Amino acid sequence: MAKLCLKYNIPSLYREAIYKMIDKEYDCDWYFGPTTAGIKEMDTKVLRNVARYKVVGNVEKVFWNVGMLRLLFKKEYQTYFTLIENRCITDWIFFWFAFKFFKKKKFYIWTHGWYGKETGRDAKMKLWLYRNVTGTFVYGDRAKELLVKEGIPANKLFPIHNSLDYDKQLELRNAIKTSTVYSDHFGNNNPVIVFIGRLTKVKQLDMLVDAVAELKAKGERYNVVFVGDGVEKESLKAQVKRLGLTEQVWFYGACYDEKTNAEMICNADLCVAPGNIGLTAIHVLMFGCPAISHNDFTWQMPEFEAIKPGKTGDFFERNNVQALACTISKWFAEKKSKREEVRQACYNEIDTNWNPYYQMEIIKKNLIF
């Protein structure tokens, strides 16, 4: 009896919901690589047939997945649904063999697709892959549009978006209520800007602090809450103190309780992620908080597409503090009195496009098994 063969590098916790749906829908065999430090993994026991493969080499440079080529020769596998890693020699040899010797089998990949910054050998190898696979599930609509311009047939490209633990978060969303958590802490009712995630350099959170300082100088006061920890925490604290913003900024710290995170997001007025926003956009919109991030989509993560300007957030010119300050000010000038309307728009965006049910519909419609 035919089985669906799925190979991914790690069983990421955030993908648990969609993996469980796939496992329920198809007769599957799953193959995952070794545990990676710092990455939260799901309990693979919730899936029926799981094997872990070994990796030889340096995953930051060049490496080999042990035993993966033999999957091509298994007669029970006629359809493959996999991730591809650019630095993995095995993956490229796997697909070369697949296209040359296993033409009756179907091969689908799940990937970011195309950013628009690809050049040289990297671009040529990716386009070769996308031209030859049965189909490619890309994270966003922009990736599809760019690949069509590169000559990849539109009917081989399926935007699948991304998701978190939607069902659990929906339960929390339906249960939480707005509270006075911020007015109690700050002693005022100023608008609250939240950032939730790791405090790292790539997030460019110093830009947010600078923007809030500029707005304060113009007579606009905003409270800022950092829910998270990271290497930039002490540097940000020093910056906040230097700019005289201590009373306006709350370093809440890391929080691993999703109920608390949901309450912190729900009660904020805006999320600002000056660097790449990624899954933070899905997280905050799920609980009704709009988001602002930069507008250079070549350097964004696919989840930026959940931000609909004027509805679920906005964009500012990348690396421009003045532009960020202006966008924050404009948002509150136009949307402060429409908080509930914005909240519902955020809910609708996630409920319609960024959840495992949407993803499963895309898979069932386009994966021929």
Short mmCIF file of C-alpha atoms in Angstrom, two decimals:
data_model
loop_
_atom_site.label_atom_id
_atom_site.label_comp_id
_atom_site.label_asym_id
_atom_site.label_seq_id
_atom_site.Cartn_x
_atom_site.Cartn_y
_atom_site.Cartn_z
CA MET A 1 0.00 0.00 0.00
CA ALA A 2 1.36 3.42 -0.99
CA LYS A 3 2.60 5.70 1.75
CA LEU A 4 3.47 9.39 1.90
CA CYS A 5 7.15 9.95 2.72
CA LEU A 6 7.90 13.14 4.68
CA LYS A 7 11.43 14.31 5.52
CA TYR A 8 12.18 17.43 7.57
CA ASN A 9 15.24 18.59 9.46
CA ILE A 10 13.57 18.98 12.87
CA PRO A 11 10.10 18.36 14.33
CA SER A 12 9.53 22.01 15.22
CA LEU A 13 7.05 22.54 18.05
CA TYR A 14 5.28 25.38 16.27
CA ARG A 15 4.40 22.99 13.42
CA GLU A 16 2.87 20.32 15.64
CA ALA A 17 -0.73 21.14 14.72
CA ILE A 18 -0.25 20.91 10.96
CA TYR A 19 1.94 17.80 11.25
CA LYS A 20 -0.77 16.05 13.26
CA MET A 21 -3.36 16.95 10.63
CA ILE A 22 -1.17 15.57 7.84
CA ASP A 23 -0.56 12.41 9.85
CA LYS A 24 -4.31 11.93 10.30
CA GLU A 25 -5.14 12.58 6.64
CA TYR A 26 -2.48 10.40 5.01
CA ASP A 27 -0.72 7.12 5.62
CA CYS A 28 2.66 8.65 6.50
CA ASP A 29 6.23 7.81 7.35
CA TRP A 30 8.10 10.70 8.97
CA TYR A 31 11.87 11.26 8.95
CA PHE A 32 13.44 13.95 11.15
CA GLY A 33 17.04 14.96 11.73
CA PRO A 34 18.78 15.16 15.12
CA THR A 35 17.73 17.45 17.96
CA THR A 36 19.12 20.98 17.56
CA ALA A 37 20.09 23.06 20.59
CA GLY A 38 17.84 26.06 21.14
CA ILE A 39 15.00 24.77 18.96
CA LYS A 40 11.77 23.75 20.66
CA GLU A 41 10.68 20.35 19.38
CA MET A 42 7.30 18.66 19.46
CA ASP A 43 6.80 15.24 21.00
CA THR A 44 7.03 13.04 17.90
CA LYS A 45 5.10 10.28 19.69
CA VAL A 46 1.90 12.05 18.60
CA LEU A 47 2.75 10.95 15.03
CA ARG A 48 2.34 7.35 13.98
CA ASN A 49 5.54 6.35 12.17
CA VAL A 50 8.65 8.37 12.99
CA ALA A 51 12.36 7.74 12.41
CA ARG A 52 15.33 9.99 13.19
CA TYR A 53 18.26 10.16 10.78
CA LYS A 54 21.84 11.12 11.59
CA VAL A 55 23.77 14.07 10.20
CA VAL A 56 27.48 14.02 9.36
CA GLY A 57 29.42 17.26 8.92
CA ASN A 58 28.81 20.88 9.92
CA VAL A 59 25.21 22.04 9.52
CA GLU A 60 26.49 25.62 9.25
CA LYS A 61 28.62 24.72 6.23
CA VAL A 62 28.24 21.39 4.43
CA PHE A 63 26.70 18.18 5.74
CA TRP A 64 25.22 14.78 4.82
CA ASN A 65 22.00 13.14 5.96
CA VAL A 66 22.76 9.48 6.60
CA GLY A 67 20.51 6.93 4.89
CA MET A 68 18.18 9.36 3.14
CA LEU A 69 19.03 8.38 -0.45
CA ARG A 70 17.69 4.88 0.10
CA LEU A 71 14.20 6.33 0.58
CA LEU A 72 14.02 6.76 -3.18
CA PHE A 73 14.18 3.00 -3.67
CA LYS A 74 11.31 2.13 -1.33
CA LYS A 75 8.42 0.91 -3.48
CA GLU A 76 5.81 1.91 -0.91
CA TYR A 77 6.77 5.56 -1.44
CA GLN A 78 5.31 7.05 -4.60
CA THR A 79 4.86 10.57 -3.21
CA TYR A 80 7.44 12.59 -1.23
CA PHE A 81 6.82 15.80 0.70
CA THR A 82 10.06 17.24 1.99
CA LEU A 83 12.12 20.17 3.12
CA ILE A 84 15.35 20.97 1.27
CA GLU A 85 18.42 22.44 2.95
CA ASN A 86 20.85 24.31 0.71
CA ARG A 87 23.95 23.12 2.58
CA CYS A 88 22.90 19.49 2.60
CA ILE A 89 24.72 17.49 -0.09
CA THR A 90 22.29 14.60 0.34
CA ASP A 91 19.27 16.72 -0.57
CA TRP A 92 20.70 17.85 -3.90
CA ILE A 93 21.87 14.34 -4.83
CA PHE A 94 18.46 13.02 -3.76
CA PHE A 95 16.64 15.29 -6.19
CA TRP A 96 19.13 14.73 -9.01
CA PHE A 97 18.51 10.98 -8.73
CA ALA A 98 14.77 11.59 -8.33
CA PHE A 99 14.42 13.57 -11.55
CA LYS A 100 16.68 11.27 -13.59
CA PHE A 101 15.69 7.79 -12.43
CA PHE A 102 12.35 8.03 -10.62
CA LYS A 103 10.23 10.00 -13.05
CA LYS A 104 7.03 8.12 -12.19
CA LYS A 105 7.18 9.26 -8.57
CA LYS A 106 5.90 12.62 -7.31
CA PHE A 107 8.09 15.04 -5.39
CA TYR A 108 6.81 18.05 -3.46
CA ILE A 109 8.85 20.47 -1.37
CA TRP A 110 7.86 22.90 1.38
CA THR A 111 10.11 25.93 1.41
CA HIS A 112 10.37 29.69 1.75
CA GLY A 113 10.72 29.73 -2.01
CA TRP A 114 12.22 32.99 -3.20
CA TYR A 115 13.18 36.20 -1.41
CA GLY A 116 14.39 38.19 -4.41
CA LYS A 117 17.98 38.44 -3.19
CA GLU A 118 19.15 35.12 -4.64
CA THR A 119 22.10 35.30 -7.06
CA GLY A 120 24.66 33.11 -8.78
CA ARG A 121 24.83 29.40 -8.06
CA ASP A 122 22.25 29.61 -5.27
CA ALA A 123 19.67 31.07 -7.65
CA LYS A 124 20.41 28.58 -10.42
CA MET A 125 20.17 25.56 -8.11
CA LYS A 126 16.87 26.70 -6.61
CA LEU A 127 15.30 27.41 -10.00
CA TRP A 128 16.46 24.01 -11.29
CA LEU A 129 14.72 22.42 -8.32
CA TYR A 130 11.47 24.37 -8.68
CA ARG A 131 11.29 23.62 -12.40
CA ASN A 132 11.62 19.88 -11.89
CA VAL A 133 9.63 19.01 -8.76
CA THR A 134 5.97 18.08 -9.04
CA GLY A 135 5.03 21.09 -6.91
CA THR A 136 6.39 23.60 -4.42
CA PHE A 137 4.55 24.77 -1.32
CA VAL A 138 5.87 28.28 -0.58
CA TYR A 139 5.20 30.30 2.54
CA GLY A 140 3.80 33.39 0.88
CA ASP A 141 2.13 34.93 -2.16
CA ARG A 142 5.12 37.16 -2.85
CA ALA A 143 7.39 34.14 -3.25
CA LYS A 144 5.01 32.72 -5.84
CA GLU A 145 4.83 36.02 -7.73
CA LEU A 146 8.63 36.30 -7.85
CA LEU A 147 9.08 32.70 -8.99
CA VAL A 148 6.51 33.12 -11.77
CA LYS A 149 8.62 36.07 -13.00
CA GLU A 150 11.60 33.69 -12.97
CA GLY A 151 9.75 31.35 -15.30
CA ILE A 152 8.35 28.80 -12.86
CA PRO A 153 4.79 27.76 -13.87
CA ALA A 154 2.18 29.23 -11.54
CA ASN A 155 0.31 25.92 -11.38
CA LYS A 156 3.32 24.32 -9.64
CA LEU A 157 3.44 26.89 -6.83
CA PHE A 158 1.14 26.75 -3.80
CA PRO A 159 1.28 29.48 -1.11
CA ILE A 160 0.71 27.61 2.17
CA HIS A 161 1.44 30.41 4.67
CA ASN A 162 2.40 29.49 8.25
CA SER A 163 0.71 28.83 11.57
CA LEU A 164 1.15 28.34 15.30
CA ASP A 165 -0.91 26.28 17.75
CA TYR A 166 -4.15 27.79 16.50
CA ASP A 167 -6.67 25.70 18.47
CA LYS A 168 -4.96 26.30 21.80
CA GLN A 169 -4.53 29.99 21.07
CA LEU A 170 -8.16 30.29 19.98
CA GLU A 171 -9.29 28.89 23.33
CA LEU A 172 -7.16 31.49 25.08
CA ARG A 173 -8.41 34.26 22.82
CA ASN A 174 -12.01 33.41 23.60
CA ALA A 175 -11.29 33.34 27.33
CA ILE A 176 -9.10 36.39 27.92
CA LYS A 177 -10.45 39.84 28.63
CA THR A 178 -8.89 43.28 28.54
CA SER A 179 -7.45 44.30 31.90
CA THR A 180 -5.61 47.11 33.67
CA VAL A 181 -2.26 45.29 33.66
CA TYR A 182 -0.51 48.17 31.89
CA SER A 183 -2.21 51.11 33.54
CA ASP A 184 -1.49 49.47 36.90
CA HIS A 185 2.19 49.11 36.08
CA PHE A 186 2.82 52.45 34.37
CA GLY A 187 0.34 54.54 36.34
CA ASN A 188 -1.08 56.08 33.18
CA ASN A 189 -3.29 55.29 30.19
CA ASN A 190 -0.78 56.02 27.46
CA PRO A 191 -0.86 53.76 24.38
CA VAL A 192 1.15 50.56 24.87
CA ILE A 193 3.63 49.17 22.34
CA VAL A 194 4.69 45.57 22.89
CA PHE A 195 7.45 43.39 21.50
CA ILE A 196 7.39 39.67 22.27
CA GLY A 197 10.32 37.43 21.44
CA ARG A 198 14.06 37.10 21.86
CA LEU A 199 15.90 40.38 22.45
CA THR A 200 18.57 39.93 19.79
CA LYS A 201 20.50 42.31 17.54
CA VAL A 202 18.74 41.21 14.36
CA LYS A 203 15.43 42.44 15.82
CA GLN A 204 16.82 46.02 15.84
CA LEU A 205 14.90 46.90 18.98
CA ASP A 206 17.19 49.85 19.64
CA MET A 207 15.31 51.55 16.77
CA LEU A 208 12.06 51.24 18.70
CA VAL A 209 13.63 52.86 21.77
CA ASP A 210 15.06 55.69 19.66
CA ALA A 211 11.70 56.23 17.94
CA VAL A 212 9.84 56.43 21.25
CA ALA A 213 12.43 58.95 22.50
CA GLU A 214 11.89 61.08 19.40
CA LEU A 215 8.14 60.98 19.88
CA LYS A 216 8.51 61.94 23.55
CA ALA A 217 10.48 65.01 22.48
CA LYS A 218 7.48 65.96 20.31
CA GLY A 219 5.07 65.56 23.20
CA GLU A 220 3.82 62.06 22.33
CA ARG A 221 4.19 59.50 25.13
CA TYR A 222 4.03 55.77 24.63
CA ASN A 223 4.65 52.91 27.02
CA VAL A 224 6.86 50.08 25.74
CA VAL A 225 6.89 46.49 27.00
CA PHE A 226 9.52 43.91 26.10
CA VAL A 227 8.23 40.39 26.76
CA GLY A 228 11.33 38.27 26.30
CA ASP A 229 14.99 37.95 27.17
CA GLY A 230 18.20 37.86 25.18
CA VAL A 231 21.72 39.15 24.63
CA GLU A 232 20.56 42.69 23.87
CA LYS A 233 18.65 43.16 27.12
CA GLU A 234 21.38 44.99 29.05
CA SER A 235 22.25 47.17 26.07
CA LEU A 236 18.60 48.14 25.67
CA LYS A 237 18.31 48.90 29.37
CA ALA A 238 21.32 51.21 29.16
CA GLN A 239 19.84 52.93 26.11
CA VAL A 240 16.49 53.40 27.87
CA LYS A 241 18.22 54.95 30.89
CA ARG A 242 20.41 57.22 28.73
CA LEU A 243 17.38 58.55 26.86
CA GLY A 244 15.36 59.14 30.03
CA LEU A 245 12.71 56.56 29.21
CA THR A 246 12.94 54.37 32.32
CA GLU A 247 9.37 55.17 33.42
CA GLN A 248 8.04 54.38 29.95
CA VAL A 249 9.71 51.01 29.35
CA TRP A 250 8.95 47.71 31.12
CA PHE A 251 11.35 44.81 30.67
CA TYR A 252 8.88 42.12 31.59
CA GLY A 253 11.30 39.29 30.86
CA ALA A 254 10.88 35.90 29.27
CA CYS A 255 7.48 34.26 29.69
CA TYR A 256 6.73 30.66 28.75
CA ASP A 257 3.12 30.66 29.86
CA GLU A 258 0.98 31.20 26.77
CA LYS A 259 -1.99 32.43 28.80
CA THR A 260 0.10 35.26 30.22
CA ASN A 261 1.59 36.03 26.81
CA ALA A 262 -1.90 36.18 25.34
CA GLU A 263 -3.02 38.64 28.01
CA MET A 264 0.04 40.84 27.48
CA ILE A 265 -0.57 40.93 23.71
CA CYS A 266 -4.32 41.40 23.99
CA ASN A 267 -3.97 44.40 26.28
CA ALA A 268 -1.34 46.13 24.15
CA ASP A 269 -2.28 48.57 21.40
CA LEU A 270 0.47 47.83 18.91
CA CYS A 271 3.41 45.50 18.31
CA VAL A 272 6.55 46.97 16.75
CA ALA A 273 9.24 44.72 15.26
CA PRO A 274 11.80 46.98 13.53
CA GLY A 275 13.76 44.01 12.13
CA ASN A 276 12.27 40.95 10.44
CA ILE A 277 8.94 40.15 12.04
CA GLY A 278 8.46 36.46 11.20
CA LEU A 279 6.06 34.43 13.34
CA THR A 280 5.72 37.32 15.79
CA ALA A 281 3.18 38.75 13.32
CA ILE A 282 1.05 35.61 13.55
CA HIS A 283 1.37 35.51 17.34
CA VAL A 284 0.25 39.08 17.99
CA LEU A 285 -2.46 39.26 15.33
CA MET A 286 -3.96 36.06 16.76
CA PHE A 287 -4.70 37.98 19.95
CA GLY A 288 -5.91 41.13 18.24
CA CYS A 289 -2.78 43.27 18.32
CA PRO A 290 -1.73 44.99 15.06
CA ALA A 291 1.94 45.06 14.01
CA ILE A 292 4.44 47.41 12.42
CA SER A 293 7.62 46.24 10.70
CA HIS A 294 9.95 47.37 7.91
CA ASN A 295 8.95 47.55 4.24
CA ASP A 296 11.97 45.96 2.52
CA PHE A 297 10.29 42.65 1.76
CA THR A 298 13.40 41.17 0.19
CA TRP A 299 14.79 41.07 3.72
CA GLN A 300 11.57 40.15 5.49
CA MET A 301 10.23 36.79 6.58
CA PRO A 302 7.09 35.57 4.75
CA GLU A 303 4.74 36.28 7.66
CA PHE A 304 4.93 40.01 6.89
CA GLU A 305 2.09 39.33 4.45
CA ALA A 306 -0.34 39.07 7.38
CA ILE A 307 0.17 42.81 7.90
CA LYS A 308 -2.38 44.69 5.82
CA PRO A 309 -1.51 48.43 5.87
CA GLY A 310 -4.16 50.45 7.66
CA LYS A 311 -6.00 47.32 8.81
CA THR A 312 -3.75 44.92 10.74
CA GLY A 313 -0.71 47.17 10.99
CA ASP A 314 1.69 49.08 8.78
CA PHE A 315 5.20 49.29 7.36
CA PHE A 316 8.00 51.84 7.63
CA GLU A 317 11.16 52.48 5.63
CA ARG A 318 13.79 49.95 6.70
CA ASN A 319 16.58 51.19 9.02
CA ASN A 320 14.98 54.65 9.28
CA VAL A 321 14.20 55.66 12.88
CA GLN A 322 12.41 58.85 11.81
CA ALA A 323 10.19 56.85 9.47
CA LEU A 324 9.40 54.39 12.27
CA ALA A 325 8.50 57.23 14.64
CA CYS A 326 6.28 58.79 11.97
CA THR A 327 4.52 55.48 11.28
CA ILE A 328 3.84 54.90 14.99
CA SER A 329 2.48 58.42 15.39
CA LYS A 330 0.33 58.13 12.29
CA TRP A 331 -1.06 54.77 13.38
CA PHE A 332 -2.31 56.08 16.71
CA ALA A 333 -3.61 59.30 15.19
CA GLU A 334 -5.75 57.34 12.77
CA LYS A 335 -6.56 54.14 14.68
CA LYS A 336 -6.66 54.96 18.39
CA SER A 337 -10.43 55.37 18.33
CA LYS A 338 -10.86 52.23 16.18
CA ARG A 339 -9.16 49.73 18.50
CA GLU A 340 -11.97 47.16 18.39
CA GLU A 341 -12.29 47.42 14.61
CA VAL A 342 -8.54 46.75 14.30
CA ARG A 343 -8.77 43.88 16.77
CA GLN A 344 -11.45 42.17 14.66
CA ALA A 345 -9.40 42.71 11.48
CA CYS A 346 -6.44 40.98 13.13
CA TYR A 347 -8.60 38.06 14.21
CA ASN A 348 -10.04 37.72 10.71
CA GLU A 349 -6.62 37.69 9.03
CA ILE A 350 -5.41 34.78 11.16
CA ASP A 351 -8.73 32.90 11.11
CA THR A 352 -8.83 33.13 7.31
CA ASN A 353 -5.23 32.71 6.17
CA TRP A 354 -2.74 31.77 8.89
CA ASN A 355 -3.83 28.59 10.64
CA PRO A 356 -3.34 24.84 10.17
CA TYR A 357 -6.85 24.39 8.74
CA TYR A 358 -6.03 26.76 5.89
CA GLN A 359 -2.73 24.95 5.37
CA MET A 360 -4.41 21.56 5.29
CA GLU A 361 -6.85 22.76 2.64
CA ILE A 362 -3.93 23.88 0.47
CA ILE A 363 -2.17 20.52 0.92
CA LYS A 364 -5.25 18.41 0.17
CA LYS A 365 -6.05 20.50 -2.90
CA ASN A 366 -2.58 20.36 -4.44
CA LEU A 367 -0.71 17.30 -3.20
CA ILE A 368 -1.46 14.36 -5.47
CA PHE A 369 -1.14 11.15 -3.49
#
